[in-house]
């Protein structure tokens, strides 16, 4: 829920309990790079100041309750689904969208994906209602321009291609290539889409358990939300190809946080150990890619010079916006591992994720149910609910959520529960559409309308 320059739009922070034992390791994420260090050597004052800055900003204490949602979709011209929409056309239609009734911002990702970023609102029901209202306005604007949004975790048809010419994205692509994950980096930027759930951090005493539970639930919710079984017109054999792509990226930047007993300090160690991706020029008009692996700690201490200078505080704040773990700490918790999915699935996923973390009884039940599959990220992405242990955990977690979700969202969560009971996931509709209609049909099948316009 941040602008591209990293300035937060979040309000206050959030609470929880203190009863869940943190899971100690997160195996099965990806082999590209070693996990970042969770402790840093003693260092000069500049590094101490940087560590303190990140630690203090990682989590803010306060009550749970506020929820912010961010939803991405693949922009498509239904008359020419195999072609990406040209940048000039994208910019024109997005620029024509005025202020939205629910307060969402509209931004465009590297591959032309359109994102709605809603403000923090009091509860998931309000957040879903606001995002639905904004999607309705956006859908009308896109329809007037002959365009639509396909809601899926990954583009099932079109090959990776960067459309947005922003210097940030060009630098990102060069950095990913330099550290050995060029293909995954381009695919992540241009073919993936997610539902992000932003939740308050909660009381400080509960942070270790709350952050651990947010991670522990990851494989279960990846399996439930799986809506990306195809890439470039072919079935990949994975239920969440989006998650597979993220697992192939540099894990010093995209891997999960290892439990350190103090998530704020762990996040600071992660951030300072992670490689710098780019250095912005004066007035932020340019972005110089870092073609190698230089940690921010090395830049701070003078072990390396980037951009011909030492870093400033603004560089550190911007560096934090280039880190993409599945749970990111930005004062609040960003839950980043859910596939985007069409109605009614994304509202149900938002409700379930929020409830399992914010409702004390549901959280306790979810902690017990998800413990046997903690760390099973790859299994969840590849097999989804065909994995019997993940399916058992998913059913138990959904049962816990269903008892506590807001009444207005209970029909959507009930439908999701019934889907999971059948061993199915939101992406099955894409696979079903492809054989009779060809690969383009899978992309078109992901086009939906906001609730009430279906």
Short mmCIF file of C-alpha atoms in Angstrom, two decimals:
data_model
loop_
_atom_site.label_atom_id
_atom_site.label_comp_id
_atom_site.label_asym_id
_atom_site.label_seq_id
_atom_site.Cartn_x
_atom_site.Cartn_y
_atom_site.Cartn_z
CA UNK A 1 0.00 0.00 0.00
CA UNK A 2 2.80 2.34 -0.97
CA UNK A 3 3.50 4.71 -3.81
CA UNK A 4 6.42 3.94 -6.10
CA UNK A 5 8.67 6.28 -4.11
CA UNK A 6 8.04 4.17 -1.02
CA UNK A 7 5.97 6.68 0.95
CA UNK A 8 3.41 4.80 3.07
CA UNK A 9 -0.34 5.36 2.78
CA UNK A 10 -1.01 3.29 5.90
CA UNK A 11 -2.64 4.58 9.05
CA UNK A 12 -2.15 3.03 12.46
CA UNK A 13 -0.81 -0.43 13.44
CA UNK A 14 -2.46 -3.67 14.75
CA UNK A 15 -2.76 -6.38 17.65
CA UNK A 16 -2.89 -10.07 18.28
CA UNK A 17 -2.23 -12.63 20.94
CA UNK A 18 0.97 -14.28 21.97
CA UNK A 19 0.18 -17.96 21.92
CA UNK A 20 1.53 -19.40 18.65
CA UNK A 21 4.98 -20.90 18.66
CA UNK A 22 7.03 -19.51 15.79
CA UNK A 23 8.08 -21.98 13.13
CA UNK A 24 11.86 -22.12 13.10
CA UNK A 25 12.69 -22.57 9.43
CA UNK A 26 11.01 -22.08 6.07
CA UNK A 27 12.15 -24.83 3.77
CA UNK A 28 11.05 -25.53 0.23
CA UNK A 29 10.98 -21.96 -1.04
CA UNK A 30 13.59 -21.81 -3.78
CA UNK A 31 17.22 -22.63 -4.59
CA UNK A 32 18.39 -19.47 -6.34
CA UNK A 33 20.28 -17.79 -3.52
CA UNK A 34 21.01 -18.44 0.14
CA UNK A 35 18.66 -16.91 2.67
CA UNK A 36 19.86 -13.56 3.99
CA UNK A 37 21.73 -13.37 7.26
CA UNK A 38 19.54 -12.92 10.30
CA UNK A 39 22.36 -11.29 12.30
CA UNK A 40 24.82 -8.68 11.14
CA UNK A 41 28.39 -8.19 12.37
CA UNK A 42 29.13 -5.22 14.57
CA UNK A 43 29.61 -2.26 12.32
CA UNK A 44 30.35 1.45 12.13
CA UNK A 45 27.87 3.99 13.41
CA UNK A 46 26.30 4.46 9.97
CA UNK A 47 25.28 0.81 9.83
CA UNK A 48 24.00 0.90 13.41
CA UNK A 49 21.86 3.87 12.46
CA UNK A 50 20.53 2.06 9.39
CA UNK A 51 19.68 -1.04 11.42
CA UNK A 52 17.91 1.07 14.03
CA UNK A 53 15.95 2.94 11.35
CA UNK A 54 14.64 -0.24 9.73
CA UNK A 55 13.95 -1.94 13.06
CA UNK A 56 11.89 0.97 14.39
CA UNK A 57 9.85 1.23 11.18
CA UNK A 58 9.24 -2.52 10.76
CA UNK A 59 6.19 -2.87 13.01
CA UNK A 60 4.03 -0.33 14.82
CA UNK A 61 2.11 -1.40 17.94
CA UNK A 62 -1.62 -0.92 18.17
CA UNK A 63 -4.97 -2.69 17.83
CA UNK A 64 -5.88 -4.97 14.94
CA UNK A 65 -8.88 -4.14 12.81
CA UNK A 66 -7.88 -1.99 9.84
CA UNK A 67 -7.56 -3.87 6.54
CA UNK A 68 -6.19 -2.72 3.20
CA UNK A 69 -6.50 -4.70 -0.03
CA UNK A 70 -4.54 -4.52 -3.28
CA UNK A 71 -5.70 -6.44 -6.34
CA UNK A 72 -3.92 -6.84 -9.67
CA UNK A 73 -5.39 -7.96 -12.99
CA UNK A 74 -4.03 -8.58 -16.48
CA UNK A 75 -5.11 -5.90 -18.93
CA UNK A 76 -6.44 -7.49 -22.10
CA UNK A 77 -8.11 -6.49 -25.34
CA UNK A 78 -10.78 -9.20 -25.81
CA UNK A 79 -10.65 -8.61 -29.57
CA UNK A 80 -6.91 -9.39 -29.63
CA UNK A 81 -6.18 -11.38 -26.45
CA UNK A 82 -2.79 -12.69 -27.61
CA UNK A 83 -1.36 -9.16 -27.86
CA UNK A 84 -0.34 -6.99 -24.94
CA UNK A 85 -2.07 -3.63 -24.83
CA UNK A 86 0.37 -0.94 -26.07
CA UNK A 87 1.67 1.47 -23.46
CA UNK A 88 0.10 4.54 -25.04
CA UNK A 89 -3.32 2.94 -24.88
CA UNK A 90 -2.74 1.77 -21.30
CA UNK A 91 -1.67 5.23 -20.18
CA UNK A 92 -4.65 6.87 -21.87
CA UNK A 93 -7.29 4.69 -20.28
CA UNK A 94 -5.72 4.69 -16.81
CA UNK A 95 -5.29 8.45 -17.00
CA UNK A 96 -8.99 8.83 -17.78
CA UNK A 97 -10.03 7.23 -14.48
CA UNK A 98 -10.78 9.91 -11.93
CA UNK A 99 -11.12 9.63 -8.18
CA UNK A 100 -12.66 6.31 -7.23
CA UNK A 101 -15.51 6.04 -4.71
CA UNK A 102 -13.65 3.61 -2.43
CA UNK A 103 -10.44 5.62 -2.40
CA UNK A 104 -8.27 3.17 -4.37
CA UNK A 105 -5.28 4.28 -6.43
CA UNK A 106 -4.81 2.86 -9.92
CA UNK A 107 -1.27 1.98 -10.99
CA UNK A 108 0.25 -0.04 -13.81
CA UNK A 109 2.79 -2.82 -13.32
CA UNK A 110 5.67 -3.63 -15.71
CA UNK A 111 3.69 -5.97 -17.97
CA UNK A 112 0.66 -3.72 -18.15
CA UNK A 113 -1.10 -5.33 -15.19
CA UNK A 114 -3.46 -2.86 -13.55
CA UNK A 115 -3.51 -2.64 -9.77
CA UNK A 116 -6.13 -1.21 -7.45
CA UNK A 117 -4.66 -0.26 -4.07
CA UNK A 118 -7.33 0.43 -1.49
CA UNK A 119 -6.88 2.52 1.67
CA UNK A 120 -6.97 0.98 5.16
CA UNK A 121 -10.57 0.59 6.29
CA UNK A 122 -12.18 -0.70 9.51
CA UNK A 123 -12.51 -4.40 8.76
CA UNK A 124 -12.35 -6.72 5.78
CA UNK A 125 -16.03 -6.29 4.88
CA UNK A 126 -15.54 -2.55 4.39
CA UNK A 127 -12.29 -3.11 2.49
CA UNK A 128 -13.93 -5.61 0.11
CA UNK A 129 -16.97 -3.36 -0.45
CA UNK A 130 -14.76 -0.38 -1.28
CA UNK A 131 -12.57 -2.36 -3.67
CA UNK A 132 -15.62 -3.85 -5.38
CA UNK A 133 -17.04 -0.36 -5.92
CA UNK A 134 -13.76 0.85 -7.37
CA UNK A 135 -13.49 -2.19 -9.62
CA UNK A 136 -16.94 -1.44 -11.00
CA UNK A 137 -15.91 2.08 -11.98
CA UNK A 138 -12.64 0.86 -13.44
CA UNK A 139 -14.41 -1.92 -15.36
CA UNK A 140 -16.71 0.65 -16.96
CA UNK A 141 -13.77 2.84 -17.99
CA UNK A 142 -11.92 -0.13 -19.46
CA UNK A 143 -15.03 -1.37 -21.28
CA UNK A 144 -15.50 2.05 -22.88
CA UNK A 145 -11.95 1.68 -24.23
CA UNK A 146 -12.56 -1.88 -25.45
CA UNK A 147 -10.48 -3.43 -22.67
CA UNK A 148 -11.00 -5.69 -19.68
CA UNK A 149 -9.14 -7.19 -16.70
CA UNK A 150 -8.38 -10.89 -16.47
CA UNK A 151 -8.09 -11.95 -12.85
CA UNK A 152 -5.55 -14.76 -12.50
CA UNK A 153 -2.31 -15.33 -10.62
CA UNK A 154 -0.38 -15.50 -13.90
CA UNK A 155 -1.12 -14.58 -17.51
CA UNK A 156 -2.10 -17.93 -19.05
CA UNK A 157 -1.46 -16.89 -22.66
CA UNK A 158 1.00 -14.10 -23.40
CA UNK A 159 4.79 -14.47 -23.06
CA UNK A 160 6.67 -12.17 -20.69
CA UNK A 161 7.12 -8.69 -22.12
CA UNK A 162 7.70 -5.37 -20.41
CA UNK A 163 5.22 -2.65 -21.42
CA UNK A 164 5.66 0.01 -18.74
CA UNK A 165 8.84 1.96 -19.64
CA UNK A 166 9.48 3.36 -16.14
CA UNK A 167 13.21 3.49 -15.32
CA UNK A 168 12.60 1.48 -12.12
CA UNK A 169 11.41 -1.53 -14.11
CA UNK A 170 14.19 -1.36 -16.68
CA UNK A 171 16.72 -1.34 -13.82
CA UNK A 172 14.95 -4.22 -12.08
CA UNK A 173 15.20 -6.33 -15.22
CA UNK A 174 18.93 -5.62 -15.57
CA UNK A 175 19.60 -6.44 -11.93
CA UNK A 176 17.72 -9.74 -12.06
CA UNK A 177 19.70 -10.68 -15.16
CA UNK A 178 22.98 -9.82 -13.46
CA UNK A 179 22.26 -12.01 -10.41
CA UNK A 180 21.26 -15.02 -12.50
CA UNK A 181 17.48 -15.03 -12.60
CA UNK A 182 16.68 -13.01 -15.72
CA UNK A 183 13.82 -15.22 -16.94
CA UNK A 184 12.13 -15.49 -13.56
CA UNK A 185 12.59 -11.77 -12.95
CA UNK A 186 10.95 -10.82 -16.23
CA UNK A 187 8.14 -13.33 -15.69
CA UNK A 188 7.51 -12.06 -12.16
CA UNK A 189 7.34 -8.45 -13.31
CA UNK A 190 5.20 -8.95 -16.40
CA UNK A 191 3.07 -12.10 -16.06
CA UNK A 192 2.10 -12.41 -12.39
CA UNK A 193 -0.73 -10.83 -10.42
CA UNK A 194 -1.71 -11.13 -6.78
CA UNK A 195 -4.18 -10.22 -4.09
CA UNK A 196 -2.34 -8.48 -1.26
CA UNK A 197 -3.85 -8.26 2.21
CA UNK A 198 -2.47 -5.57 4.52
CA UNK A 199 -3.06 -6.03 8.24
CA UNK A 200 -2.04 -4.12 11.32
CA UNK A 201 0.97 -5.37 13.26
CA UNK A 202 -0.80 -5.74 16.60
CA UNK A 203 0.55 -5.33 20.14
CA UNK A 204 4.31 -5.66 20.33
CA UNK A 205 4.16 -8.62 22.71
CA UNK A 206 2.42 -10.68 20.03
CA UNK A 207 4.68 -9.82 17.08
CA UNK A 208 6.78 -13.01 17.06
CA UNK A 209 3.71 -15.25 17.02
CA UNK A 210 1.75 -13.07 14.59
CA UNK A 211 4.53 -12.84 12.01
CA UNK A 212 5.28 -16.56 12.40
CA UNK A 213 1.62 -17.44 11.85
CA UNK A 214 1.45 -15.20 8.76
CA UNK A 215 4.31 -17.26 7.31
CA UNK A 216 3.02 -20.62 8.53
CA UNK A 217 -0.33 -20.05 6.81
CA UNK A 218 1.45 -19.31 3.52
CA UNK A 219 1.50 -22.81 2.00
CA UNK A 220 -2.13 -23.45 2.98
CA UNK A 221 -3.34 -20.19 1.46
CA UNK A 222 -1.17 -20.66 -1.64
CA UNK A 223 -2.88 -24.02 -2.18
CA UNK A 224 -6.35 -22.57 -1.60
CA UNK A 225 -5.83 -19.53 -3.83
CA UNK A 226 -4.07 -21.34 -6.71
CA UNK A 227 -5.24 -19.59 -9.88
CA UNK A 228 -2.28 -19.79 -12.24
CA UNK A 229 -2.02 -23.28 -13.79
CA UNK A 230 -0.93 -22.02 -17.23
CA UNK A 231 1.84 -19.93 -18.78
CA UNK A 232 2.35 -18.96 -22.43
CA UNK A 233 -0.62 -21.04 -23.58
CA UNK A 234 0.36 -24.29 -21.86
CA UNK A 235 -0.42 -26.05 -18.64
CA UNK A 236 2.63 -25.93 -16.36
CA UNK A 237 1.61 -28.80 -14.09
CA UNK A 238 1.68 -26.37 -11.14
CA UNK A 239 -1.43 -25.14 -9.35
CA UNK A 240 0.25 -21.79 -8.69
CA UNK A 241 2.73 -20.94 -11.42
CA UNK A 242 2.92 -17.49 -9.89
CA UNK A 243 4.36 -18.97 -6.71
CA UNK A 244 6.73 -21.14 -8.72
CA UNK A 245 8.10 -18.03 -10.42
CA UNK A 246 8.62 -16.28 -7.09
CA UNK A 247 10.45 -19.35 -5.81
CA UNK A 248 12.91 -19.12 -8.71
CA UNK A 249 13.95 -15.57 -7.82
CA UNK A 250 16.86 -14.37 -5.71
CA UNK A 251 15.95 -15.54 -2.22
CA UNK A 252 18.00 -12.82 -0.56
CA UNK A 253 15.34 -10.46 -1.91
CA UNK A 254 12.24 -12.63 -2.32
CA UNK A 255 12.57 -15.46 0.20
CA UNK A 256 10.71 -15.55 3.51
CA UNK A 257 12.05 -14.12 6.74
CA UNK A 258 13.65 -16.71 8.98
CA UNK A 259 12.43 -16.70 12.55
CA UNK A 260 14.75 -14.68 14.79
CA UNK A 261 12.51 -14.37 17.85
CA UNK A 262 12.31 -10.64 17.11
CA UNK A 263 10.68 -10.05 13.71
CA UNK A 264 11.54 -6.34 13.60
CA UNK A 265 15.24 -7.06 14.16
CA UNK A 266 15.03 -9.98 11.74
CA UNK A 267 13.56 -7.70 9.08
CA UNK A 268 16.39 -5.20 9.59
CA UNK A 269 18.98 -7.95 9.18
CA UNK A 270 17.19 -9.21 6.06
CA UNK A 271 17.00 -5.72 4.56
CA UNK A 272 20.61 -4.74 5.23
CA UNK A 273 21.90 -8.10 3.94
CA UNK A 274 19.84 -7.96 0.74
CA UNK A 275 21.54 -6.76 -2.45
CA UNK A 276 20.86 -3.25 -3.69
CA UNK A 277 18.83 -3.41 -6.89
CA UNK A 278 19.16 0.14 -8.23
CA UNK A 279 20.34 3.63 -7.37
CA UNK A 280 18.06 6.52 -8.22
CA UNK A 281 19.45 9.66 -9.77
CA UNK A 282 18.69 13.31 -9.00
CA UNK A 283 14.97 14.07 -8.77
CA UNK A 284 14.41 10.31 -9.13
CA UNK A 285 14.21 10.68 -12.92
CA UNK A 286 16.71 7.89 -13.55
CA UNK A 287 17.49 4.50 -12.06
CA UNK A 288 20.94 2.99 -12.37
CA UNK A 289 20.83 -0.80 -12.10
CA UNK A 290 23.29 -2.53 -9.79
CA UNK A 291 24.80 -5.29 -11.93
CA UNK A 292 25.94 -7.56 -9.16
CA UNK A 293 25.35 -8.49 -5.53
CA UNK A 294 26.21 -5.61 -3.22
CA UNK A 295 24.40 -5.66 0.10
CA UNK A 296 23.03 -2.43 1.49
CA UNK A 297 25.24 -3.02 4.55
CA UNK A 298 28.32 -2.95 2.31
CA UNK A 299 27.15 0.29 0.71
CA UNK A 300 26.54 1.88 4.11
CA UNK A 301 29.91 0.89 5.55
CA UNK A 302 31.89 1.90 2.49
CA UNK A 303 32.73 -1.65 1.48
CA UNK A 304 31.28 -0.71 -1.92
CA UNK A 305 30.34 2.50 -3.68
CA UNK A 306 27.23 2.69 -5.81
CA UNK A 307 26.27 5.60 -8.01
CA UNK A 308 29.54 7.27 -7.07
CA UNK A 309 28.34 8.13 -3.57
CA UNK A 310 27.39 6.84 -0.14
CA UNK A 311 23.73 6.09 0.59
CA UNK A 312 21.26 8.53 2.12
CA UNK A 313 18.29 7.71 4.31
CA UNK A 314 16.02 8.05 1.28
CA UNK A 315 18.07 5.33 -0.44
CA UNK A 316 17.45 2.98 2.47
CA UNK A 317 13.71 3.68 2.46
CA UNK A 318 13.61 3.07 -1.28
CA UNK A 319 15.67 -0.12 -0.94
CA UNK A 320 12.93 -1.49 1.32
CA UNK A 321 10.41 -1.10 -1.52
CA UNK A 322 12.58 -3.38 -3.71
CA UNK A 323 12.40 -6.31 -1.26
CA UNK A 324 9.63 -8.82 -1.98
CA UNK A 325 9.35 -11.50 0.72
CA UNK A 326 6.01 -13.33 1.04
CA UNK A 327 5.33 -11.37 4.24
CA UNK A 328 6.80 -7.88 4.21
CA UNK A 329 6.97 -5.64 7.28
CA UNK A 330 6.13 -2.02 6.54
CA UNK A 331 4.85 -0.93 9.94
CA UNK A 332 2.02 -3.33 9.16
CA UNK A 333 2.00 -6.84 7.66
CA UNK A 334 1.83 -7.16 3.88
CA UNK A 335 0.56 -10.65 2.99
CA UNK A 336 1.91 -11.07 -0.55
CA UNK A 337 1.53 -14.77 -1.42
CA UNK A 338 -2.07 -15.03 -2.69
CA UNK A 339 -2.88 -15.51 -6.37
CA UNK A 340 -5.22 -12.97 -7.91
CA UNK A 341 -8.55 -14.64 -8.71
CA UNK A 342 -11.95 -13.62 -10.10
CA UNK A 343 -15.18 -13.11 -8.17
CA UNK A 344 -16.21 -14.53 -5.76
CA UNK A 345 -12.80 -15.93 -4.88
CA UNK A 346 -10.73 -12.85 -4.16
CA UNK A 347 -13.25 -11.48 -1.60
CA UNK A 348 -13.36 -14.91 0.05
CA UNK A 349 -9.56 -15.11 0.14
CA UNK A 350 -9.34 -11.64 1.67
CA UNK A 351 -11.89 -12.57 4.32
CA UNK A 352 -10.23 -15.89 5.18
CA UNK A 353 -6.71 -14.43 5.39
CA UNK A 354 -7.83 -11.55 7.59
CA UNK A 355 -9.93 -13.72 9.89
CA UNK A 356 -7.26 -16.37 10.41
CA UNK A 357 -4.82 -13.70 11.58
CA UNK A 358 -7.06 -11.16 13.34
CA UNK A 359 -9.63 -13.34 15.14
CA UNK A 360 -7.99 -14.92 18.23
CA UNK A 361 -9.96 -18.19 18.20
CA UNK A 362 -9.65 -18.65 14.44
CA UNK A 363 -5.92 -17.90 14.66
CA UNK A 364 -5.40 -20.55 17.34
CA UNK A 365 -7.26 -23.15 15.27
CA UNK A 366 -5.38 -22.16 12.11
CA UNK A 367 -2.02 -22.37 13.88
CA UNK A 368 -2.73 -25.95 14.92
CA UNK A 369 -4.12 -26.95 11.52
CA UNK A 370 -1.29 -25.44 9.45
CA UNK A 371 1.63 -26.60 11.61
CA UNK A 372 2.05 -29.98 9.81
CA UNK A 373 2.59 -28.22 6.45
CA UNK A 374 4.63 -25.24 7.62
CA UNK A 375 7.31 -24.49 5.04
CA UNK A 376 5.70 -26.58 2.28
CA UNK A 377 5.76 -23.70 -0.20
CA UNK A 378 6.87 -25.73 -3.23
CA UNK A 379 4.39 -28.55 -2.52
CA UNK A 380 1.59 -26.03 -2.22
CA UNK A 381 2.51 -24.33 -5.49
CA UNK A 382 2.99 -27.56 -7.43
CA UNK A 383 0.27 -29.86 -6.10
CA UNK A 384 -2.11 -27.52 -4.32
CA UNK A 385 -5.03 -29.34 -2.74
CA UNK A 386 -4.07 -32.62 -4.43
CA UNK A 387 -1.59 -32.90 -1.55
CA UNK A 388 -3.57 -34.66 1.18
CA UNK A 389 -1.84 -32.89 4.08
CA UNK A 390 -2.40 -29.47 2.55
CA UNK A 391 -6.02 -30.31 1.80
CA UNK A 392 -6.64 -31.36 5.42
CA UNK A 393 -5.03 -28.17 6.66
CA UNK A 394 -7.01 -26.08 4.18
CA UNK A 395 -10.34 -27.57 5.21
CA UNK A 396 -9.60 -27.02 8.90
CA UNK A 397 -8.47 -23.43 8.30
CA UNK A 398 -11.56 -22.65 6.24
CA UNK A 399 -13.80 -24.13 8.92
CA UNK A 400 -12.11 -21.91 11.49
CA UNK A 401 -12.55 -18.84 9.29
CA UNK A 402 -16.16 -19.59 8.34
CA UNK A 403 -17.22 -19.40 11.98
CA UNK A 404 -15.83 -15.89 12.33
CA UNK A 405 -15.99 -14.05 8.97
CA UNK A 406 -18.34 -11.06 8.63
CA UNK A 407 -21.85 -12.19 7.69
CA UNK A 408 -21.81 -10.26 4.40
CA UNK A 409 -18.80 -12.28 3.23
CA UNK A 410 -19.97 -15.66 4.53
CA UNK A 411 -21.59 -16.72 1.20
CA UNK A 412 -18.29 -16.18 -0.65
CA UNK A 413 -16.32 -18.06 2.02
CA UNK A 414 -18.91 -20.85 1.97
CA UNK A 415 -18.49 -21.16 -1.80
CA UNK A 416 -14.70 -21.30 -1.37
CA UNK A 417 -15.09 -23.97 1.33
CA UNK A 418 -17.24 -26.07 -0.99
CA UNK A 419 -14.67 -25.65 -3.76
CA UNK A 420 -11.87 -26.86 -1.48
CA UNK A 421 -13.99 -29.76 -0.24
CA UNK A 422 -14.03 -30.97 -3.86
CA UNK A 423 -10.25 -30.65 -4.03
CA UNK A 424 -10.60 -27.82 -6.54
CA UNK A 425 -9.12 -24.32 -6.69
CA UNK A 426 -9.96 -21.08 -8.55
CA UNK A 427 -7.59 -21.90 -11.42
CA UNK A 428 -9.55 -24.95 -12.52
CA UNK A 429 -11.81 -22.76 -14.66
CA UNK A 430 -8.81 -21.70 -16.76
CA UNK A 431 -7.79 -25.30 -17.40
CA UNK A 432 -11.37 -26.23 -18.29
CA UNK A 433 -11.67 -23.38 -20.80
CA UNK A 434 -8.43 -24.11 -22.65
CA UNK A 435 -9.12 -27.48 -24.37
CA UNK A 436 -12.32 -26.49 -26.20
CA UNK A 437 -11.38 -22.87 -26.90
CA UNK A 438 -7.61 -22.93 -27.23
CA UNK A 439 -5.08 -21.04 -25.11
CA UNK A 440 -6.74 -17.65 -25.63
CA UNK A 441 -9.91 -19.00 -24.03
CA UNK A 442 -8.09 -19.47 -20.74
CA UNK A 443 -7.17 -15.78 -20.60
CA UNK A 444 -10.69 -14.74 -21.60
CA UNK A 445 -12.15 -17.09 -18.98
CA UNK A 446 -10.35 -15.09 -16.30
CA UNK A 447 -12.19 -11.90 -17.27
CA UNK A 448 -14.89 -11.24 -14.73
CA UNK A 449 -17.18 -8.44 -13.68
CA UNK A 450 -17.48 -6.88 -10.23
CA UNK A 451 -20.10 -8.44 -7.98
CA UNK A 452 -23.55 -7.27 -9.02
CA UNK A 453 -22.62 -6.95 -12.70
CA UNK A 454 -22.10 -10.64 -13.39
#
